[in-house]
CSV table of C-alpha atoms and ligand atoms in Angstrom, one decimal:
chain,number,residue,atom,x,y,z
H,24,MET,CA,10.8,-21.1,19.0
H,25,LYS,CA,10.3,-21.3,15.2
H,26,ILE,CA,8.6,-18.3,13.5
H,27,VAL,CA,7.7,-18.5,9.9
H,28,ILE,CA,6.9,-15.2,8.1
H,29,LEU,CA,5.0,-15.4,4.8
H,30,GLY,CA,5.9,-12.5,2.6
H,31,GLY,CA,9.1,-10.5,2.7
H,32,GLY,CA,7.7,-7.1,1.6
H,33,SER,CA,7.7,-4.0,3.7
H,34,ALA,CA,6.0,-5.5,6.7
H,35,GLY,CA,7.7,-8.9,6.6
H,36,VAL,CA,11.2,-7.4,6.4
H,37,MET,CA,10.6,-4.8,9.1
H,38,PHE,CA,9.3,-7.4,11.5
H,39,ALA,CA,11.9,-10.1,10.7
H,40,ASN,CA,14.8,-7.6,11.3
H,41,ARG,CA,13.3,-6.2,14.5
H,42,MET,CA,12.9,-9.8,15.8
H,43,ARG,CA,16.5,-10.8,14.8
H,44,LYS,CA,17.9,-7.8,16.7
H,45,GLU,CA,15.9,-8.7,19.8
H,46,PHE,CA,16.6,-12.5,19.9
H,47,SER,CA,19.5,-14.8,19.2
H,48,GLU,CA,19.2,-17.6,16.7
H,49,ASP,CA,19.1,-20.1,19.6
H,50,GLU,CA,16.1,-18.3,21.1
H,51,VAL,CA,14.1,-17.8,17.9
H,52,GLU,CA,14.6,-19.4,14.5
H,53,ILE,CA,13.2,-17.0,11.8
H,54,THR,CA,12.3,-18.1,8.3
H,55,VAL,CA,10.8,-15.9,5.6
H,56,VAL,CA,9.1,-17.2,2.5
H,57,GLU,CA,9.1,-14.6,-0.2
H,58,ARG,CA,8.5,-15.3,-3.9
H,59,SER,CA,10.1,-12.2,-5.4
H,60,GLU,CA,13.8,-11.7,-5.7
H,61,LYS,CA,13.2,-7.9,-6.0
H,62,HIS,CA,11.9,-5.5,-3.4
H,63,ILE,CA,10.3,-2.4,-4.7
H,64,TYR,CA,9.6,0.7,-2.7
H,65,GLN,CA,5.9,1.3,-3.7
H,66,PRO,CA,5.3,4.6,-1.9
H,67,ALA,CA,7.4,6.3,-4.5
H,68,PHE,CA,5.3,5.3,-7.5
H,69,THR,CA,3.3,8.5,-7.1
H,70,LEU,CA,6.6,10.4,-7.3
H,71,LEU,CA,7.8,8.5,-10.4
H,72,LEU,CA,4.7,9.8,-12.2
H,73,PHE,CA,5.9,13.4,-12.0
H,74,ASP,CA,9.7,12.7,-12.4
H,75,LEU,CA,10.3,13.3,-8.8
H,76,GLU,CA,12.0,9.9,-8.4
H,77,ASP,CA,14.3,7.8,-10.4
H,78,PRO,CA,13.1,4.2,-10.9
H,79,LYS,CA,16.5,2.7,-10.3
H,80,ASN,CA,16.4,4.1,-6.7
H,81,LEU,CA,13.4,2.1,-5.8
H,82,VAL,CA,14.5,-1.5,-6.3
H,83,ARG,CA,16.8,-3.7,-4.1
H,84,PRO,CA,17.5,-7.4,-4.2
H,85,THR,CA,15.3,-9.0,-1.5
H,86,LYS,CA,18.1,-11.0,-0.1
H,87,ASP,CA,20.1,-7.9,0.8
H,88,LEU,CA,17.4,-6.6,3.1
H,89,PHE,CA,17.6,-9.2,5.8
H,90,ASP,CA,19.9,-9.3,8.8
H,91,GLU,CA,22.3,-12.2,9.2
H,92,GLY,CA,20.6,-15.2,10.7
H,93,ILE,CA,17.3,-14.9,8.9
H,94,ASN,CA,16.6,-17.9,6.7
H,95,LEU,CA,15.1,-16.6,3.4
H,96,ILE,CA,13.3,-19.1,1.2
H,97,THR,CA,12.6,-17.7,-2.3
H,98,ASP,CA,9.3,-19.5,-3.0
H,99,GLU,CA,5.6,-19.2,-3.1
H,100,ALA,CA,3.6,-20.2,0.0
H,101,THR,CA,0.6,-22.1,-1.4
H,102,LYS,CA,-1.4,-23.2,1.6
H,103,ILE,CA,-1.5,-23.0,5.4
H,104,ASP,CA,-2.6,-25.9,7.5
H,105,PRO,CA,-3.3,-24.1,10.8
H,106,GLN,CA,-4.5,-27.3,12.5
H,107,ASN,CA,-1.1,-28.9,12.1
H,108,ASN,CA,1.1,-25.7,12.1
H,109,LYS,CA,2.4,-26.2,8.6
H,110,VAL,CA,2.8,-24.2,5.4
H,111,THR,CA,3.1,-25.7,2.0
H,112,THR,CA,5.4,-24.1,-0.5
H,113,ALA,CA,5.6,-24.5,-4.3
H,114,LYS,CA,9.2,-25.8,-4.4
H,115,HIS,CA,10.4,-26.3,-0.9
H,116,GLY,CA,7.8,-28.8,0.5
H,117,GLU,CA,6.3,-28.2,3.9
H,118,LEU,CA,7.6,-25.9,6.7
H,119,SER,CA,6.5,-26.3,10.3
H,120,TYR,CA,6.1,-23.4,12.7
H,121,ASP,CA,5.4,-22.6,16.3
H,122,TYR,CA,4.1,-19.1,15.2
H,123,LEU,CA,3.1,-17.9,11.8
H,124,VAL,CA,3.2,-14.3,10.7
H,125,ILE,CA,1.3,-13.5,7.5
H,126,ALA,CA,2.6,-10.5,5.6
H,127,THR,CA,1.6,-11.4,2.1
H,128,GLY,CA,0.3,-7.9,1.2
H,129,ALA,CA,-2.5,-7.1,-1.2
H,130,LYS,CA,-3.2,-8.5,-4.7
H,131,LEU,CA,-4.4,-6.4,-7.6
H,132,ASP,CA,-7.5,-7.8,-9.3
H,133,TYR,CA,-7.6,-7.1,-13.0
H,134,SER,CA,-10.8,-9.1,-13.7
H,135,GLU,CA,-13.0,-6.1,-13.1
H,136,PRO,CA,-14.3,-3.5,-14.0
H,137,GLU,CA,-15.2,-4.9,-17.5
H,138,GLY,CA,-12.9,-3.5,-20.1
H,139,MET,CA,-10.2,-2.2,-17.7
H,140,LYS,CA,-7.7,-5.0,-18.6
H,141,GLU,CA,-8.2,-4.4,-22.3
H,142,GLY,CA,-7.7,-0.7,-21.8
H,143,LEU,CA,-4.5,-1.2,-19.8
H,144,ASP,CA,-3.1,-3.7,-22.3
H,145,LYS,CA,-3.8,-1.2,-25.1
H,146,GLY,CA,-1.9,1.4,-23.1
H,147,GLU,CA,-3.1,4.4,-25.0
H,148,ASN,CA,-5.5,6.2,-22.6
H,149,VAL,CA,-6.0,3.8,-19.7
H,150,PHE,CA,-3.2,3.4,-17.1
H,151,ASN,CA,-2.6,2.4,-13.5
H,152,PHE,CA,0.3,3.4,-11.2
H,153,TYR,CA,0.1,0.3,-8.8
H,154,THR,CA,3.1,-1.3,-10.5
H,155,MET,CA,6.5,0.2,-11.6
H,156,ASP,CA,5.8,-0.5,-15.2
H,157,GLY,CA,2.3,1.0,-15.0
H,158,ALA,CA,3.6,4.1,-13.2
H,159,LEU,CA,6.3,4.6,-15.9
H,160,LYS,CA,3.7,4.3,-18.7
H,161,LEU,CA,1.4,6.8,-17.0
H,162,ARG,CA,4.4,9.2,-16.5
H,163,ASP,CA,5.2,9.1,-20.2
H,164,ALA,CA,1.5,9.6,-21.2
H,165,LEU,CA,1.3,12.7,-18.9
H,166,LYS,CA,4.3,14.1,-20.6
H,167,LYS,CA,2.6,13.9,-24.0
H,168,PHE,CA,-0.8,15.1,-22.8
H,169,GLU,CA,-1.8,18.2,-24.6
H,170,GLY,CA,-5.4,18.7,-23.2
H,171,GLY,CA,-8.6,16.9,-22.5
H,172,THR,CA,-10.1,15.2,-19.5
H,173,ILE,CA,-8.0,13.4,-16.9
H,174,VAL,CA,-9.9,11.0,-14.6
H,175,SER,CA,-8.5,9.4,-11.5
H,176,THR,CA,-10.5,6.6,-9.8
H,177,PHE,CA,-10.7,4.8,-6.5
H,178,ALA,CA,-11.8,1.2,-6.5
H,179,GLN,CA,-14.0,-0.2,-3.7
H,180,MET,CA,-12.1,-0.1,-0.4
H,181,PRO,CA,-9.8,-1.3,0.8
H,182,ILE,CA,-6.9,-0.2,-1.5
H,183,LYS,CA,-3.3,0.4,-0.7
H,184,CYS,CA,-2.6,4.0,0.3
H,185,PRO,CA,-6.1,5.4,-0.1
H,186,ALA,CA,-4.7,8.9,-0.7
H,187,ALA,CA,-2.9,7.8,-3.9
H,188,PRO,CA,-5.7,8.6,-6.4
H,189,ILE,CA,-6.0,12.0,-4.7
H,190,LYS,CA,-2.2,12.7,-4.9
H,191,PHE,CA,-2.4,11.8,-8.6
H,192,ILE,CA,-5.2,14.1,-9.6
H,193,LEU,CA,-3.9,17.1,-7.5
H,194,MET,CA,-0.4,16.7,-8.9
H,195,ALA,CA,-1.6,16.2,-12.5
H,196,GLU,CA,-3.7,19.4,-12.2
H,197,ASP,CA,-0.7,21.4,-10.9
H,198,THR,CA,1.6,19.9,-13.6
H,199,MET,CA,-0.8,21.1,-16.4
H,200,ARG,CA,-1.0,24.5,-14.8
H,201,ILE,CA,2.8,24.8,-14.6
H,202,LEU,CA,3.1,23.7,-18.2
H,203,GLY,CA,0.5,26.3,-19.3
H,204,LYS,CA,-2.0,23.7,-20.4
H,205,ARG,CA,-4.5,24.0,-17.5
H,206,ASP,CA,-7.1,25.9,-19.6
H,207,LYS,CA,-7.2,22.9,-22.0
H,208,CYS,CA,-7.8,20.4,-19.3
H,209,LYS,CA,-10.6,19.1,-17.1
H,210,PHE,CA,-10.0,17.0,-14.0
H,211,ILE,CA,-12.3,14.4,-12.4
H,212,LEU,CA,-11.8,12.2,-9.3
H,213,THR,CA,-14.3,9.3,-8.8
H,214,THR,CA,-14.8,7.6,-5.5
H,215,PRO,CA,-17.2,4.9,-4.3
H,216,MET,CA,-17.5,6.7,-1.0
H,217,PRO,CA,-19.5,9.8,-0.2
H,218,ALA,CA,-16.3,11.9,-0.2
H,219,ALA,CA,-12.8,11.5,-1.5
H,220,PHE,CA,-11.3,11.2,2.0
H,221,SER,CA,-13.3,10.1,5.0
H,222,ARG,CA,-11.3,11.6,7.9
H,223,PRO,CA,-11.8,15.1,9.2
H,224,PRO,CA,-10.0,17.5,9.2
H,225,TYR,CA,-8.2,16.2,6.0
H,226,MET,CA,-11.6,15.6,4.3
H,227,HIS,CA,-12.7,19.3,4.7
H,228,ALA,CA,-9.2,20.6,3.7
H,229,LEU,CA,-9.1,18.4,0.5
H,230,ASN,CA,-12.7,19.2,-0.4
H,231,SER,CA,-11.9,22.9,-0.3
H,232,ILE,CA,-8.7,22.3,-2.4
H,233,PHE,CA,-10.8,20.4,-5.0
H,234,THR,CA,-13.4,23.2,-5.2
H,235,LYS,CA,-10.8,26.0,-5.4
H,236,ARG,CA,-8.8,24.3,-8.2
H,237,GLY,CA,-11.8,23.2,-10.2
H,238,ILE,CA,-11.4,19.5,-9.8
H,239,GLU,CA,-14.7,17.7,-10.0
H,240,VAL,CA,-15.4,14.9,-7.5
H,241,LYS,CA,-17.9,12.2,-8.6
H,242,ALA,CA,-18.9,10.6,-5.3
H,243,ASN,CA,-20.6,7.2,-4.8
H,244,PHE,CA,-19.1,6.1,-8.1
H,245,THR,CA,-17.9,2.5,-8.4
H,246,PRO,CA,-16.5,1.8,-11.9
H,247,SER,CA,-18.3,-1.1,-13.6
H,248,GLU,CA,-17.1,-0.7,-17.2
H,249,VAL,CA,-14.3,0.9,-19.1
H,250,ASP,CA,-14.5,1.5,-22.8
H,251,TYR,CA,-11.1,2.7,-23.9
H,252,GLY,CA,-12.3,3.1,-27.5
H,253,LYS,CA,-15.0,5.6,-26.6
H,254,GLY,CA,-13.0,7.1,-23.6
H,255,LEU,CA,-16.0,6.3,-21.4
H,256,MET,CA,-16.2,4.8,-17.9
H,257,LYS,CA,-19.6,3.8,-16.3
H,258,ASP,CA,-20.5,3.0,-12.8
H,259,PHE,CA,-22.9,0.5,-11.3
H,260,GLY,CA,-25.6,3.1,-10.8
H,261,GLY,CA,-25.6,4.3,-14.4
H,262,LYS,CA,-23.4,7.4,-13.9
H,263,GLU,CA,-20.7,8.1,-16.5
H,264,ALA,CA,-17.4,9.8,-16.9
H,265,ASN,CA,-15.7,10.6,-20.2
H,266,PHE,CA,-11.9,10.6,-20.3
H,267,ASP,CA,-9.0,11.3,-22.5
H,268,LEU,CA,-6.6,9.9,-19.9
H,269,LEU,CA,-7.8,7.5,-17.2
H,270,SER,CA,-5.7,6.5,-14.2
H,271,ILE,CA,-7.6,3.6,-12.8
H,272,THR,CA,-7.2,1.8,-9.4
H,273,PRO,CA,-7.8,-2.0,-9.8
H,274,PRO,CA,-9.7,-3.6,-7.0
H,275,HIS,CA,-7.5,-5.1,-4.3
H,276,THR,CA,-8.0,-8.5,-2.6
H,277,GLY,CA,-5.9,-10.7,-0.3
H,278,GLU,CA,-3.5,-13.3,-1.7
H,279,ILE,CA,-4.5,-16.7,-3.0
H,280,VAL,CA,-2.7,-18.5,-0.2
H,281,ILE,CA,-5.2,-17.0,2.3
H,282,GLU,CA,-8.2,-18.1,0.2
H,283,ASN,CA,-6.6,-21.6,0.1
H,284,SER,CA,-6.2,-21.8,3.8
H,285,GLU,CA,-9.5,-22.5,5.6
H,286,GLY,CA,-10.3,-20.4,8.7
H,287,VAL,CA,-7.4,-17.9,8.2
H,288,GLY,CA,-9.1,-15.2,6.2
H,289,ASP,CA,-12.4,-13.6,5.1
H,290,ALA,CA,-14.2,-14.0,1.8
H,291,ALA,CA,-12.0,-11.4,0.1
H,292,GLY,CA,-8.8,-13.1,1.2
H,293,TRP,CA,-7.8,-10.6,4.0
H,294,VAL,CA,-6.3,-12.2,7.1
H,295,SER,CA,-9.0,-12.0,9.9
H,296,CYS,CA,-7.2,-10.4,12.9
H,297,ASP,CA,-8.0,-8.7,16.1
H,298,LYS,CA,-7.4,-5.1,15.1
H,299,ASN,CA,-5.4,-4.3,18.3
H,300,HIS,CA,-3.7,-7.5,19.2
H,301,MET,CA,-3.0,-8.5,15.5
H,302,VAL,CA,-3.7,-12.1,16.3
H,303,ASN,CA,-5.8,-14.3,14.0
H,304,LYS,CA,-9.4,-14.6,15.0
H,305,ASN,CA,-9.3,-18.4,14.8
H,306,PHE,CA,-5.7,-19.4,15.5
H,307,LEU,CA,-3.8,-18.0,18.5
H,308,ASN,CA,-0.4,-18.8,17.0
H,309,ILE,CA,-1.0,-16.9,13.7
H,310,TYR,CA,-0.5,-13.2,13.4
H,311,GLY,CA,-1.2,-10.8,10.5
H,312,ILE,CA,0.7,-7.7,9.6
H,313,GLY,CA,0.6,-5.1,6.9
H,314,ASP,CA,-1.7,-4.9,3.9
H,315,ALA,CA,-2.6,-8.6,4.2
H,316,THR,CA,-4.8,-8.0,7.2
H,317,ASP,CA,-8.4,-6.8,7.7
H,318,PHE,CA,-7.3,-4.0,10.1
H,319,PRO,CA,-9.8,-1.2,9.6
H,320,THR,CA,-7.2,1.4,8.9
H,321,SER,CA,-5.3,2.5,5.7
H,322,LYS,CA,-3.0,0.0,4.1
H,323,THR,CA,0.3,1.8,4.3
H,324,ALA,CA,4.0,1.1,4.9
H,325,SER,CA,3.8,3.6,7.8
H,326,GLY,CA,1.2,1.3,9.4
H,327,ALA,CA,3.3,-1.8,8.8
H,328,ARG,CA,6.2,-0.1,10.6
H,329,LYS,CA,4.1,0.6,13.7
H,330,GLN,CA,2.7,-2.9,13.5
H,331,ALA,CA,6.2,-4.5,13.3
H,332,LYS,CA,7.1,-2.7,16.5
H,333,VAL,CA,3.9,-3.8,18.3
H,334,LEU,CA,4.3,-7.4,17.2
H,335,THR,CA,7.9,-7.6,18.3
H,336,GLU,CA,6.9,-6.3,21.6
H,337,ARG,CA,4.2,-9.0,21.9
H,338,PHE,CA,6.8,-11.7,21.1
H,339,LYS,CA,9.1,-10.3,23.8
H,340,GLN,CA,6.2,-10.7,26.2
H,341,ILE,CA,5.4,-14.2,25.0
H,342,ILE,CA,9.0,-15.3,25.2
H,343,ARG,CA,9.3,-13.9,28.7
H,344,GLY,CA,6.3,-16.1,29.6
H,345,GLU,CA,3.9,-13.1,30.0
H,346,GLU,CA,0.5,-12.5,28.6
H,347,PRO,CA,1.1,-10.3,25.6
H,348,THR,CA,-0.4,-6.8,26.1
H,349,ALA,CA,1.2,-4.6,23.4
H,350,THR,CA,-1.5,-3.2,21.1
H,351,TYR,CA,-1.8,-1.6,17.7
H,352,ASP,CA,-3.9,1.5,17.8
H,353,GLY,CA,-4.4,1.7,14.0
H,354,GLU,CA,-2.0,4.6,13.5
H,355,ILE,CA,-0.9,5.5,10.0
H,356,ILE,CA,0.7,8.5,8.4
H,357,CYS,CA,-0.2,9.3,4.8
H,358,PRO,CA,1.7,12.0,2.9
H,359,ILE,CA,-0.7,13.7,0.4
H,360,LEU,CA,1.1,15.6,-2.3
H,361,THR,CA,-1.3,18.5,-3.0
H,362,ARG,CA,0.8,20.5,-5.5
H,363,TYR,CA,4.5,21.1,-6.2
H,364,LYS,CA,6.4,21.8,-3.0
H,365,ARG,CA,3.4,21.1,-0.8
H,366,VAL,CA,2.4,18.0,1.1
H,367,MET,CA,-0.3,17.5,3.7
H,368,PHE,CA,0.3,14.7,6.2
H,369,ALA,CA,-2.9,12.8,7.2
H,370,ASN,CA,-1.9,11.1,10.5
H,371,PHE,CA,-4.7,9.2,12.4
H,372,ASN,CA,-5.5,6.1,14.3
H,373,TYR,CA,-8.6,4.0,14.7
H,374,THR,CA,-10.3,6.7,16.8
H,375,GLU,CA,-8.9,10.2,16.2
H,376,SER,CA,-6.9,12.4,13.8
H,377,LEU,CA,-3.5,13.2,15.1
H,378,SER,CA,-2.2,16.1,12.9
H,379,PRO,CA,-3.6,19.3,11.5
H,380,ALA,CA,-4.6,19.5,7.8
H,381,LEU,CA,-1.6,21.7,6.8
H,382,GLU,CA,0.0,21.8,3.4
H,383,SER,CA,3.7,22.5,4.0
H,384,TYR,CA,7.1,22.6,2.2
H,385,ILE,CA,8.8,20.8,5.1
H,386,ASN,CA,6.4,17.9,4.6
H,387,TRP,CA,7.3,18.0,0.9
H,388,VAL,CA,11.0,17.7,1.7
H,389,LEU,CA,10.3,14.8,4.1
H,390,LYS,CA,8.2,12.9,1.6
H,391,VAL,CA,10.0,13.6,-1.7
H,392,HIS,CA,13.7,13.7,-0.5
H,393,MET,CA,13.9,11.8,2.9
H,394,LEU,CA,11.4,9.0,3.2
H,395,ARG,CA,13.0,6.6,0.7
H,396,PRO,CA,16.5,6.8,2.2
H,397,LEU,CA,14.9,6.5,5.7
H,398,TYR,CA,12.9,3.5,4.5
H,399,PHE,CA,15.9,1.6,3.0
H,400,ASN,CA,18.5,2.5,5.7
H,401,LEU,CA,16.5,2.6,8.9
H,402,MET,CA,12.9,1.4,8.7
H,403,LEU,CA,13.4,-1.9,6.9
H,404,ASN,CA,16.3,-2.6,9.3
H,405,GLY,CA,14.0,-2.2,12.2
H,406,LEU,CA,16.0,0.8,13.5
H,407,MET,CA,13.2,3.4,13.2
T,515,FAD,C1,0.9,3.7,-5.5
T,515,FAD,C2,1.2,3.4,-4.1
T,515,FAD,C3,1.5,4.5,-3.2
T,515,FAD,C4,1.7,4.2,-1.9
T,515,FAD,N1,2.0,5.3,-1.1
T,515,FAD,C5,2.3,5.1,0.2
T,515,FAD,C6,2.7,6.2,1.0
T,515,FAD,O1,2.8,7.3,0.6
T,515,FAD,N2,3.0,5.9,2.3
T,515,FAD,C7,2.9,4.6,2.9
T,515,FAD,O2,3.2,4.4,4.0
T,515,FAD,N3,2.5,3.6,2.1
T,515,FAD,C8,2.2,3.8,0.8
T,515,FAD,N4,1.8,2.7,0.0
T,515,FAD,C9,1.5,1.4,0.6
T,515,FAD,C10,2.7,0.5,0.9
T,515,FAD,O3,3.5,0.3,-0.2
T,515,FAD,C11,2.2,-0.8,1.4
T,515,FAD,O4,1.2,-0.5,2.5
T,515,FAD,C12,3.3,-1.6,2.0
T,515,FAD,O5,4.1,-2.0,1.0
T,515,FAD,C13,2.7,-2.8,2.7
T,515,FAD,O6,3.6,-3.8,3.1
T,515,FAD,P1,3.3,-5.3,3.1
T,515,FAD,O7,4.6,-6.0,3.4
T,515,FAD,O8,2.1,-5.6,3.8
T,515,FAD,O9,3.0,-5.6,1.5
T,515,FAD,P2,4.0,-5.7,0.4
T,515,FAD,O10,5.1,-4.7,0.6
T,515,FAD,O11,3.3,-5.6,-0.9
T,515,FAD,O12,4.7,-7.1,0.5
T,515,FAD,C14,4.0,-8.3,0.4
T,515,FAD,C15,5.0,-9.4,-0.1
T,515,FAD,O13,4.4,-10.7,0.1
T,515,FAD,C16,4.9,-11.4,-1.0
T,515,FAD,N5,4.0,-12.5,-1.2
T,515,FAD,C17,2.6,-12.4,-1.4
T,515,FAD,N6,2.0,-13.6,-1.4
T,515,FAD,C18,3.1,-14.5,-1.3
T,515,FAD,C19,3.1,-15.9,-1.2
T,515,FAD,N7,2.0,-16.7,-1.4
T,515,FAD,N8,4.3,-16.5,-1.0
T,515,FAD,C20,5.4,-15.8,-0.9
T,515,FAD,N9,5.4,-14.5,-0.9
T,515,FAD,C21,4.3,-13.8,-1.1
T,515,FAD,C22,5.0,-10.5,-2.2
T,515,FAD,O14,5.8,-10.9,-3.2
T,515,FAD,C23,5.4,-9.2,-1.5
T,515,FAD,O15,6.8,-9.1,-1.5
T,515,FAD,C24,1.6,2.9,-1.4
T,515,FAD,C25,1.4,1.9,-2.2
T,515,FAD,C26,1.2,2.1,-3.6
T,515,FAD,C27,0.9,0.9,-4.5
């Protein structure tokens, strides 16, 4: 059996290594197409902002992440031809597959809101932490910040790790308090949704933290325009937010290769999949995993880890000649840094919340000190 995996980020690596450990090369040939030679641990970007992580700890050569016997092609996949079970690549021609697993992640769309790109390029008061470079610039701006209004935004859903803009504003507020600058600052969180977090009990706990700590939440606010010169952000409904420092979340879409491949994805480029079986809605030999999919749950590495387990289980069943029954229940775990030395884990699946809304020091130790080594040493290897 020939499996081609598009994308060798968190989800692609976790799945490829799990499969390699289960099956010999004679049983399953595994090829991964990944365009980047560097793998970056994105969940630590929010730690970089507050000097809780060293950038050099977050990057590894992509080729070092895969088990022996996985064929890595460093290239861009440009088109899928699902009728003929083929993928076109930019430099390596066509690849054929029996099964295709799409793990191409999410793409940041800098074309809107109007003025965002100009503000980010100027780099004086508009930032985003969705890239390593962006996170480092925001970290340096925070260090120099002497007072004024800090605004953190959500884009229209879905975005990666939907708690990230919340983590940023809560930690920024705590940082300014620790530095003795809290009285000179105002903090605003904008969200297109009716509340900053949609899931109880975390929603209620976070709302009460925002109120207690004087952080304003502007709900139903989708940024339409950013004017870095005036320090002004507008939304589609005419609401406004003034800022001295803006941390903006660019809208997310699926990758171009999905848009180029008829029948594989939806209008926004997300791979259309059954949310439990992970199989493409139109092609039974195509699966989706990770941020690339339209699963109605948060786009997180924790979700990708669970999905890699389920998908491997499904392939075990397929290869044994059984009907695959393993299902993904939508579970993700999102660590929300609420202040120094405190983290709340939001753990939920498609139907219910699975953990209490508790801020704890143990969670902090896990998030800040343990998750990155666990990720590189066990999770990516498919051992956890
Ligand atoms: C600021 C921030 C904070 C986060 N915090 C957390 C957190 O606390 N906890 C958590 O669990 N998750 C967190 N995440 C989310 C987590 O990083 C992602 O959910 C995870 O990386 C998803 O894995 P993926 O493999 O689907 O996508 P990615 O890891 O992004 O990998 C996609 C890969 O596909 C490749 N690719 C794309 N298109 C092509 C193509 N056409 N051809 C070849 N290769 C291609 C890309 O180069 C990339 O390597 C955070 C993310 C960010 C940005």
